[in-house]
mmCIF file of C-alpha atoms in Angstrom:
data_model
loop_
_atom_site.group_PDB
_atom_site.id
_atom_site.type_symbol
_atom_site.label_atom_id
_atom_site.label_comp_id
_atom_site.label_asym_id
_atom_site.label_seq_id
_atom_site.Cartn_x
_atom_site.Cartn_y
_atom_site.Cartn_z
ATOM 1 C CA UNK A 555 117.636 78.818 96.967
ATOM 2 C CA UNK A 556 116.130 75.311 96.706
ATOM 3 C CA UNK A 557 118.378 72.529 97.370
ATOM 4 C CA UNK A 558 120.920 70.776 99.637
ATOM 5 C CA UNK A 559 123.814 72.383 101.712
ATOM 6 C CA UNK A 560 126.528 70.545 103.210
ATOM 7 C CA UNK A 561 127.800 72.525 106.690
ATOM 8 C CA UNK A 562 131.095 71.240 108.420
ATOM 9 C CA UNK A 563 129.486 72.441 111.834
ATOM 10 C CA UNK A 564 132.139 73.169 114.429
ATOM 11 C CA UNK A 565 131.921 72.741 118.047
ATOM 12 C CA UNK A 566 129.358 73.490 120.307
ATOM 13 C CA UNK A 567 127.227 74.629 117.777
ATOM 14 C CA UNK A 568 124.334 72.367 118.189
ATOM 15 C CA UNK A 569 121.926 71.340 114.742
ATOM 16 C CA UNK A 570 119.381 73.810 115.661
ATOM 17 C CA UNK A 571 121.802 76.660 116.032
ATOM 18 C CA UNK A 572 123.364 75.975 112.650
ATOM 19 C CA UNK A 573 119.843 75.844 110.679
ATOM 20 C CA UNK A 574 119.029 79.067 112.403
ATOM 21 C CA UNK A 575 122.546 80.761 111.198
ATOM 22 C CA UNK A 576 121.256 79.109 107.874
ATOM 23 C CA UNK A 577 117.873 80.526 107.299
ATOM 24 C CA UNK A 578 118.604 83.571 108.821
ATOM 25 C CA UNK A 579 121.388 83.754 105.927
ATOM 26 C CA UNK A 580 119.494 82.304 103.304
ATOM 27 C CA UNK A 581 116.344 83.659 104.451
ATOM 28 C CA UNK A 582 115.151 80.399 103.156
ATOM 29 C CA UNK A 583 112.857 77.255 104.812
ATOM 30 C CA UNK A 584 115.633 75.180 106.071
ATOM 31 C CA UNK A 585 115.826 71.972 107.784
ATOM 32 C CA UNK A 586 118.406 69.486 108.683
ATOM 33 C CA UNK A 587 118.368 65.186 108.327
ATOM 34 C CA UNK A 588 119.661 64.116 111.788
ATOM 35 C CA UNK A 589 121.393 65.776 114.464
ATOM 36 C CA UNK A 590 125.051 65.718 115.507
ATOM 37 C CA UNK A 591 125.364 66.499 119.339
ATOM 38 C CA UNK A 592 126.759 69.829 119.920
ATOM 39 C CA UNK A 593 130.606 68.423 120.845
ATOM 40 C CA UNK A 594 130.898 66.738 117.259
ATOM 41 C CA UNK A 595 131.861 68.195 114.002
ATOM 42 C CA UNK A 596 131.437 67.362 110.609
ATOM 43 C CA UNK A 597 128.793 66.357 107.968
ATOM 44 C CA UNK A 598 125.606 68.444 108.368
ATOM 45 C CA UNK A 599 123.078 68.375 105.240
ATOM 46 C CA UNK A 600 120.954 70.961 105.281
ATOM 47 C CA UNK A 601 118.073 70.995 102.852
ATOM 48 C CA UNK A 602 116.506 74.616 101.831
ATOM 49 C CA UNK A 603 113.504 75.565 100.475
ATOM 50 C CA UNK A 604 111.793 73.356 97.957
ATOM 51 C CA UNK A 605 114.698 70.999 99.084
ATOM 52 C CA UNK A 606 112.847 70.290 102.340
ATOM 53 C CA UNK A 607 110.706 67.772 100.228
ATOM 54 C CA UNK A 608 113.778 65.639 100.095
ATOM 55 C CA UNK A 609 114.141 64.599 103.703
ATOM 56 C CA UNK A 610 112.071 61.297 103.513
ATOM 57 C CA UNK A 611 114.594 60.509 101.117
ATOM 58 C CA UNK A 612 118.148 61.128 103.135
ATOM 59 C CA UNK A 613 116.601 60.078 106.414
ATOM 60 C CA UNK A 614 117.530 56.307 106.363
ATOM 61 C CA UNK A 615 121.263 57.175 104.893
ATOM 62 C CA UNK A 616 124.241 55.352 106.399
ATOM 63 C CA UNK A 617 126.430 57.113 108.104
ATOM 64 C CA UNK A 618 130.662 57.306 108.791
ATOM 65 C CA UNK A 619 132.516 59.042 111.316
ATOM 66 C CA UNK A 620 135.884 59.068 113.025
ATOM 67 C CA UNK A 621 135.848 58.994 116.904
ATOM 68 C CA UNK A 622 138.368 58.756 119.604
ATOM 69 C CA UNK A 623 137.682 57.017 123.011
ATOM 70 C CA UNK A 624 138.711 57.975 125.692
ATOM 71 C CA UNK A 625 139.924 54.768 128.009
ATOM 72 C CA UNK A 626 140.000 54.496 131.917
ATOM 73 C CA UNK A 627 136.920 57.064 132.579
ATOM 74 C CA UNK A 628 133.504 56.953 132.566
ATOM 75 C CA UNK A 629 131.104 59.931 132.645
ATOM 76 C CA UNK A 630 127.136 60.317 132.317
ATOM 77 C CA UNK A 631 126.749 61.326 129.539
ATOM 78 C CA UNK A 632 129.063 58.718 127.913
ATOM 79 C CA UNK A 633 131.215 61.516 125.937
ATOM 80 C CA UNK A 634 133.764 64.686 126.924
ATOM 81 C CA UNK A 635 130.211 66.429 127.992
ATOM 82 C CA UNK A 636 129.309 65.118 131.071
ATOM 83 C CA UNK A 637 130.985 64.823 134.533
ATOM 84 C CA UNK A 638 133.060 62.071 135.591
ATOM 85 C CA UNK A 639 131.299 58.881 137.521
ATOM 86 C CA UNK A 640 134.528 56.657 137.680
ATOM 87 C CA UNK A 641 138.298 56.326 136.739
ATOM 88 C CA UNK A 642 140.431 53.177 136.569
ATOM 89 C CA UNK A 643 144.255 52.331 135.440
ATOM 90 C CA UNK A 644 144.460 51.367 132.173
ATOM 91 C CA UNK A 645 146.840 48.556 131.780
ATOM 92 C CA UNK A 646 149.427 48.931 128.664
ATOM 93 C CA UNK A 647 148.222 45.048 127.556
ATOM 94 C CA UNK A 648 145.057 46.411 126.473
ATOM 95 C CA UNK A 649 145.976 48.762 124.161
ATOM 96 C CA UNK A 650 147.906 46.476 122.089
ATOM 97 C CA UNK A 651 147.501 46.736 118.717
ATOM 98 C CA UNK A 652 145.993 43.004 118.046
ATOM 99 C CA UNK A 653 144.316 42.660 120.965
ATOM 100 C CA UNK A 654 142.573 46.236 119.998
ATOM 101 C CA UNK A 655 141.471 44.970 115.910
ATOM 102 C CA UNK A 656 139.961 42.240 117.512
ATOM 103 C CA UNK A 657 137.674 44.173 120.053
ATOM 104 C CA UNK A 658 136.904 46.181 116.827
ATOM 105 C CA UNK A 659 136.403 44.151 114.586
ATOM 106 C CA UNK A 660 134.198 42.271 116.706
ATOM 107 C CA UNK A 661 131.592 44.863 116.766
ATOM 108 C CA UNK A 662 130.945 44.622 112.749
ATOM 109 C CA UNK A 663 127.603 43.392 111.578
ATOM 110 C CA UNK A 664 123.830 43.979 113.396
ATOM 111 C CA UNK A 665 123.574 44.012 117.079
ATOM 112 C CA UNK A 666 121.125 45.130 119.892
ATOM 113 C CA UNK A 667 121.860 48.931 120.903
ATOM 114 C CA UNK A 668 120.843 50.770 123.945
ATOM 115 C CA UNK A 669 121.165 54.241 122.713
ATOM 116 C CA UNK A 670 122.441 56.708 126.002
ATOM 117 C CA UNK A 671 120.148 58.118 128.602
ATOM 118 C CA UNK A 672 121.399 61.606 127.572
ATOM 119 C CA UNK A 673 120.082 61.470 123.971
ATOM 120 C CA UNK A 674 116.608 62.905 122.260
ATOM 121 C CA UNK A 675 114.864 59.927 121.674
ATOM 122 C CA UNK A 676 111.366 60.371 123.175
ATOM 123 C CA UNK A 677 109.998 58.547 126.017
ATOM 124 C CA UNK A 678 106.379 59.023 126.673
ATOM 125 C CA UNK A 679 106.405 62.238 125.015
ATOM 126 C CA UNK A 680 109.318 63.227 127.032
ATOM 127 C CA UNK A 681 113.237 63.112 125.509
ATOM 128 C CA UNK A 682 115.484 60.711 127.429
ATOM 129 C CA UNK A 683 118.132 63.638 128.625
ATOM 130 C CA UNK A 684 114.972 65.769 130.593
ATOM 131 C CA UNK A 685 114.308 62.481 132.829
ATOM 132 C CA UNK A 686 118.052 62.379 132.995
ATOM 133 C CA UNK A 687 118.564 65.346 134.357
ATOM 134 C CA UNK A 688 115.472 65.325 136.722
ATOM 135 C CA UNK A 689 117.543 62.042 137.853
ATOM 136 C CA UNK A 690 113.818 59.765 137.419
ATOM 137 C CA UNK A 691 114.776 56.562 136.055
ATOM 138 C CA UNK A 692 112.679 54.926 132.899
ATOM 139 C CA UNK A 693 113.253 52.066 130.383
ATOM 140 C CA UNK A 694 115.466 52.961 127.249
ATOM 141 C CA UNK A 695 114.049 51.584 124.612
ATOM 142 C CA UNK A 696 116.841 49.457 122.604
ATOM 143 C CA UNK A 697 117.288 49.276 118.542
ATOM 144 C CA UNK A 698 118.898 47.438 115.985
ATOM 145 C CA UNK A 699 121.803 49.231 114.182
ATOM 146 C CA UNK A 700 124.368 47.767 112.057
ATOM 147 C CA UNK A 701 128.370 48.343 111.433
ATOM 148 C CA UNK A 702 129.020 47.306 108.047
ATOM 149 C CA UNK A 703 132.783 48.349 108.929
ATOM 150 C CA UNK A 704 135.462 49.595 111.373
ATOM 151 C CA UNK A 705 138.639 50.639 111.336
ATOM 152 C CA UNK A 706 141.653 51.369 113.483
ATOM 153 C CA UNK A 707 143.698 54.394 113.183
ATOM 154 C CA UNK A 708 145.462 54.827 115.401
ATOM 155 C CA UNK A 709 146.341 53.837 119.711
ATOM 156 C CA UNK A 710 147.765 56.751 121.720
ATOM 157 C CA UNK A 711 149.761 54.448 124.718
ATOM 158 C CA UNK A 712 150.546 57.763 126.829
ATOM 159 C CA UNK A 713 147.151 59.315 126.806
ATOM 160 C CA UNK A 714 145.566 56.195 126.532
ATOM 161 C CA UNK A 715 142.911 56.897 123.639
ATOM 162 C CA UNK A 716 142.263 54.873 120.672
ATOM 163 C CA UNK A 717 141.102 56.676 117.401
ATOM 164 C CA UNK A 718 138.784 54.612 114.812
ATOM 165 C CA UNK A 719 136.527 55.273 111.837
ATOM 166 C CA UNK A 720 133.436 53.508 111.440
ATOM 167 C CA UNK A 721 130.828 52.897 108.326
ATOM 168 C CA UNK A 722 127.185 52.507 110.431
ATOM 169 C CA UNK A 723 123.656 52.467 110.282
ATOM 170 C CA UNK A 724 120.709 55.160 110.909
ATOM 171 C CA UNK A 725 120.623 55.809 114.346
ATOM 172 C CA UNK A 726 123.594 54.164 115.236
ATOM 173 C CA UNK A 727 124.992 55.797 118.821
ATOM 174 C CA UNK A 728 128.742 56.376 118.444
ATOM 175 C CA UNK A 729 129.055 57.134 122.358
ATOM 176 C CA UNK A 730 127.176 53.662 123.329
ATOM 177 C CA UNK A 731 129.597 51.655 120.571
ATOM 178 C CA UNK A 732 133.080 53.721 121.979
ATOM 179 C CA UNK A 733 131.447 52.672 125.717
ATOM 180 C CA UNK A 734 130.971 48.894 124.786
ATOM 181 C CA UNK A 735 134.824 48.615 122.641
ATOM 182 C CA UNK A 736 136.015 50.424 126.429
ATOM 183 C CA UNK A 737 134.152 47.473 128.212
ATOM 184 C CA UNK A 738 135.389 44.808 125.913
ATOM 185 C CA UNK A 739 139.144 45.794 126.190
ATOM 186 C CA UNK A 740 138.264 45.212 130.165
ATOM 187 C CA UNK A 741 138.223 49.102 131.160
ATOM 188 C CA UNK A 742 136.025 51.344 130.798
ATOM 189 C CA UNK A 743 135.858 54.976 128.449
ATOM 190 C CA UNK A 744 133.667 57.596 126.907
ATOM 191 C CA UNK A 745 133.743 59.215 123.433
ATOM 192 C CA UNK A 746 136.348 62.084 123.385
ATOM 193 C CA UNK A 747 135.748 63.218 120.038
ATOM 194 C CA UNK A 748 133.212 62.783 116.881
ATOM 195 C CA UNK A 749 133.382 63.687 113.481
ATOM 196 C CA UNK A 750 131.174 62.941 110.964
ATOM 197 C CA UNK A 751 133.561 62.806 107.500
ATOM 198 C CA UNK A 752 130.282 61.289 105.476
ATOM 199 C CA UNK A 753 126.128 60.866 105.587
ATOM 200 C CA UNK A 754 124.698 58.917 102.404
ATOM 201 C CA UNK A 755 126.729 60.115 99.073
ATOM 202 C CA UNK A 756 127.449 63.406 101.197
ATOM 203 C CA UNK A 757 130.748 63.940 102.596
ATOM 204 C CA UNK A 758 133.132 66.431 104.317
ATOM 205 C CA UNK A 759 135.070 67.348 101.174
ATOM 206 C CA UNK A 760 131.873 68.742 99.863
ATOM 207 C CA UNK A 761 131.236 70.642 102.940
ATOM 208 C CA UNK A 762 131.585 74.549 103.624
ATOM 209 C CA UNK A 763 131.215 76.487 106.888
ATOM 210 C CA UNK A 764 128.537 78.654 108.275
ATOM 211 C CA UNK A 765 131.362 81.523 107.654
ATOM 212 C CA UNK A 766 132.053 80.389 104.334
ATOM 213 C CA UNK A 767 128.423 80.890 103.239
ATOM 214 C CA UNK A 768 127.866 84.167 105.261
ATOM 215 C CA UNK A 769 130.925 85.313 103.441
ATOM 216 C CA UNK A 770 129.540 84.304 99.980
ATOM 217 C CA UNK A 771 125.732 84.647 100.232
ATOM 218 C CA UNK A 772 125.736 87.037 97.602
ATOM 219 C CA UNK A 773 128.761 84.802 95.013
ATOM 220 C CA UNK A 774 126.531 83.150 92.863
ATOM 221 C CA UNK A 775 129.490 81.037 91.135
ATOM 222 C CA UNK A 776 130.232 80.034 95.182
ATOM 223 C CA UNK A 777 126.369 78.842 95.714
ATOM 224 C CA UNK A 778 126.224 77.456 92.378
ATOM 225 C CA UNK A 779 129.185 75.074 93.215
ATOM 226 C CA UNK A 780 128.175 74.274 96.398
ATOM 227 C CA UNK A 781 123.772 73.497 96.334
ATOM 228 C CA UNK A 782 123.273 70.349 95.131
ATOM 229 C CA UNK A 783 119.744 70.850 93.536
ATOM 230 C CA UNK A 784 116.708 68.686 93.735
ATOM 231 C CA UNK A 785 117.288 68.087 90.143
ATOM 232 C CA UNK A 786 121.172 66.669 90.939
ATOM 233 C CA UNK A 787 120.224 65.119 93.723
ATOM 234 C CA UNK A 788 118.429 62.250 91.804
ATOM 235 C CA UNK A 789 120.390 62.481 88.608
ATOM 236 C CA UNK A 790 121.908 58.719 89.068
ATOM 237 C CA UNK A 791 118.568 57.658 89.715
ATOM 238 C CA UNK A 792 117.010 55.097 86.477
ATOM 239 C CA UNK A 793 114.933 56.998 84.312
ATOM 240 C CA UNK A 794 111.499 55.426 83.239
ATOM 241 C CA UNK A 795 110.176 57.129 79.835
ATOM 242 C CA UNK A 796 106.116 58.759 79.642
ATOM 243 C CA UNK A 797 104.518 59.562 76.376
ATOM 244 C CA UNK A 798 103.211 63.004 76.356
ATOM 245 C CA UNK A 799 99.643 62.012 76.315
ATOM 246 C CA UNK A 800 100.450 60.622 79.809
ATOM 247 C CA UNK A 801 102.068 63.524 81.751
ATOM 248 C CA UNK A 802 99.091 65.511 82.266
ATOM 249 C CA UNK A 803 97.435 62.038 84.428
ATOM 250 C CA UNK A 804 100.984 61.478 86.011
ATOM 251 C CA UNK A 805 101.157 65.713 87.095
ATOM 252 C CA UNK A 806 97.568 65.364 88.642
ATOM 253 C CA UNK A 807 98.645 62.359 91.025
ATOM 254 C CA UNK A 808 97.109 59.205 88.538
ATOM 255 C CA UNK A 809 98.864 56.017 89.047
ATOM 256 C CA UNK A 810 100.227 54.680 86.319
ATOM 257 C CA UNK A 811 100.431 50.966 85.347
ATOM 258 C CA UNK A 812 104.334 50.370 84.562
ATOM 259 C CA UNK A 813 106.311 47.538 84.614
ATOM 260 C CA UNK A 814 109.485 48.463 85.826
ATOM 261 C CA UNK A 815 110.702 47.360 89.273
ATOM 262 C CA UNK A 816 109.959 48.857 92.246
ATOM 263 C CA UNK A 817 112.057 52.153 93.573
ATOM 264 C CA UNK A 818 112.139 55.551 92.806
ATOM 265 C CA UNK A 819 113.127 56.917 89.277
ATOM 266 C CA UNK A 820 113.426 60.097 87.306
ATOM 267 C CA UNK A 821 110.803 60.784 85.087
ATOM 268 C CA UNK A 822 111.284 62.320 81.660
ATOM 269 C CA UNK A 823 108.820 63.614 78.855
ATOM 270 C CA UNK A 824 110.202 64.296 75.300
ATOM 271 C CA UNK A 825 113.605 63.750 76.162
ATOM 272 C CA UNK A 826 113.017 66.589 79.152
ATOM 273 C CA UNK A 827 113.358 65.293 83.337
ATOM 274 C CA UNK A 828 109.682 66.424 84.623
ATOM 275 C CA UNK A 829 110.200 65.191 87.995
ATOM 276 C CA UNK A 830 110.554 62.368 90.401
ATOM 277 C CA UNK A 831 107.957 58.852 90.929
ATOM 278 C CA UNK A 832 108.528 55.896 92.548
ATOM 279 C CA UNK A 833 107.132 52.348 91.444
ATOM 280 C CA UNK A 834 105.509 49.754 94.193
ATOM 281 C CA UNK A 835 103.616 46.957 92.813
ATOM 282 C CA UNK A 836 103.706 48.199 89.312
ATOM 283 C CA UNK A 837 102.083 51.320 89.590
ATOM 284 C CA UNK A 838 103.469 54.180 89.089
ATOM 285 C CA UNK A 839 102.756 57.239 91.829
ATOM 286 C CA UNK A 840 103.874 61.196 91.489
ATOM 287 C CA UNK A 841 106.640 62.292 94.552
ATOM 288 C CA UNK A 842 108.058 65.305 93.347
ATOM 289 C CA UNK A 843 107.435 67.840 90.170
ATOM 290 C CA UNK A 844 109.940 69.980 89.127
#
């Protein structure tokens, strides 16, 4: 099975225990393109086998999810997770409707992000959470994300939680953006829930459950619907034409002088899709070979 798998994974599950339910499945090579933390659901691409050569290419994607925040608490670990540091009364003003679009709204385009202590990114060979928890303190090192969008849906007054989809950048922290909105609206709040509804071109409605697939490991119609191949992966990619005499160079790794612009593009041979290249400068360099 060589391709791409789209898991809804539930709950605690982290991305390491659903790639192990996966390959032990599949009995495949299977990796995954970015981690959700273990209390978020949603969008999980999975890429098996031969599809493993496609991660370079889904690692930059944009991302959307729906989250909740929680208002008037603050924990550690800036989400449902992690124990409680502080609590406050939220006043009803806040949660007003305008005053909310505006808080939102004012988070779209790039900004300066300092992704949470309790996260994996790597400090000195070390992952943020382990000094975290050994309580050492060390510099976070801050990024540049983007939101190209955000939108409300919908303010719970009574439990005081405000619930809002969001169109973002690679490595975007949805736990640091729900703690900033909190601080903006003049309270503070953590990230109750997460759910990742899309990832690149990938999104929830083409997304089955570890369950699903243990249940229909053996339906070929089932996997045939559901693995996006390598081959349909790039299918709305441009498509730059070789003459035969040329495929032999282009298979052996030759760059080819072309003059098309730069980018990656399907490759085809007598009318036939041989594999994938990718133009820079106007050559013409093998990536994948089907």
């Amino acid at each position: 099975m060589d391709g791409i798998l789209i898991i809804n994974k539930p709950k605690q599950y982290t991305s390491h225990d659903v790639v192990a339910k996966v390959k032990k499945i599949c009995g495949e090579k299977v990796g995954h393109t970015g981690t959700l933390d273990p209390m978020a659901t949603g969008v999980l691409p999975l890429l098996l086998g031969q599809g493993t050569k496609l991660s370079k290419y889904l690692i930059n994607h944009d991302k959307t999810y729906i989250a909740t925040i929680q208002l008037g608490k603050k924990t550690d670990t800036l989400d449902s997770e992690g124990s409680i540091l502080e609590e406050r009364l939220v006043d009803g003003k806040l949660l007003n409707k305008e005053n909310v679009q505006r808080v939102l709204e004012c988070q779209i385009g790039k900004q300066i992000q300092t992704p949470p202590i309790y996260s994996a990114i790597k400090v000195n060979g070390k992952k943020l959470y382990e000094y975290a928890r050994k309580g050492v303190e060390v510099e976070i090192p801050k990024r540049e994300i983007e939101i190209y969008n955000i939108e409300l849906l919908d303010i719970n007054e009574k439990d005081k939680t405000i619930e809002f989809r969001v169109h973002c950048s690679k490595g975007t922290y949805i736990r640091t953006l729900c703690e900033n909105i909190a601080e903006k609206l003049g309270t503070i709040g953590y990230m109750k829930e997460l759910n990742r509804v899309q990832v690149g071109q990938f999104n929830l409605n083409q997304a089955i459950t570890v369950e699903e697939l243990e249940k229909n490991k053996e339906n070929e119609k089932f996997l045939n619907q559901h693995l996006i191949t390598v081959q349909n992966f790039f299918e709305k990619y441009p498509i730059v034409e070789l003459k035969e005499e040329k495929l032999k160079l282009f298979l052996n790794g030759v760059q080819l002088t072309n003059n098309n612009d730069d980018g990656l593009y399907q490759i085809k041979v007598n009318n036939v899709v041989v594999g994938i290249g990718t133009i820079k400068n106007k050559l013409l360099k093998r990536e994948i070979i089907y």
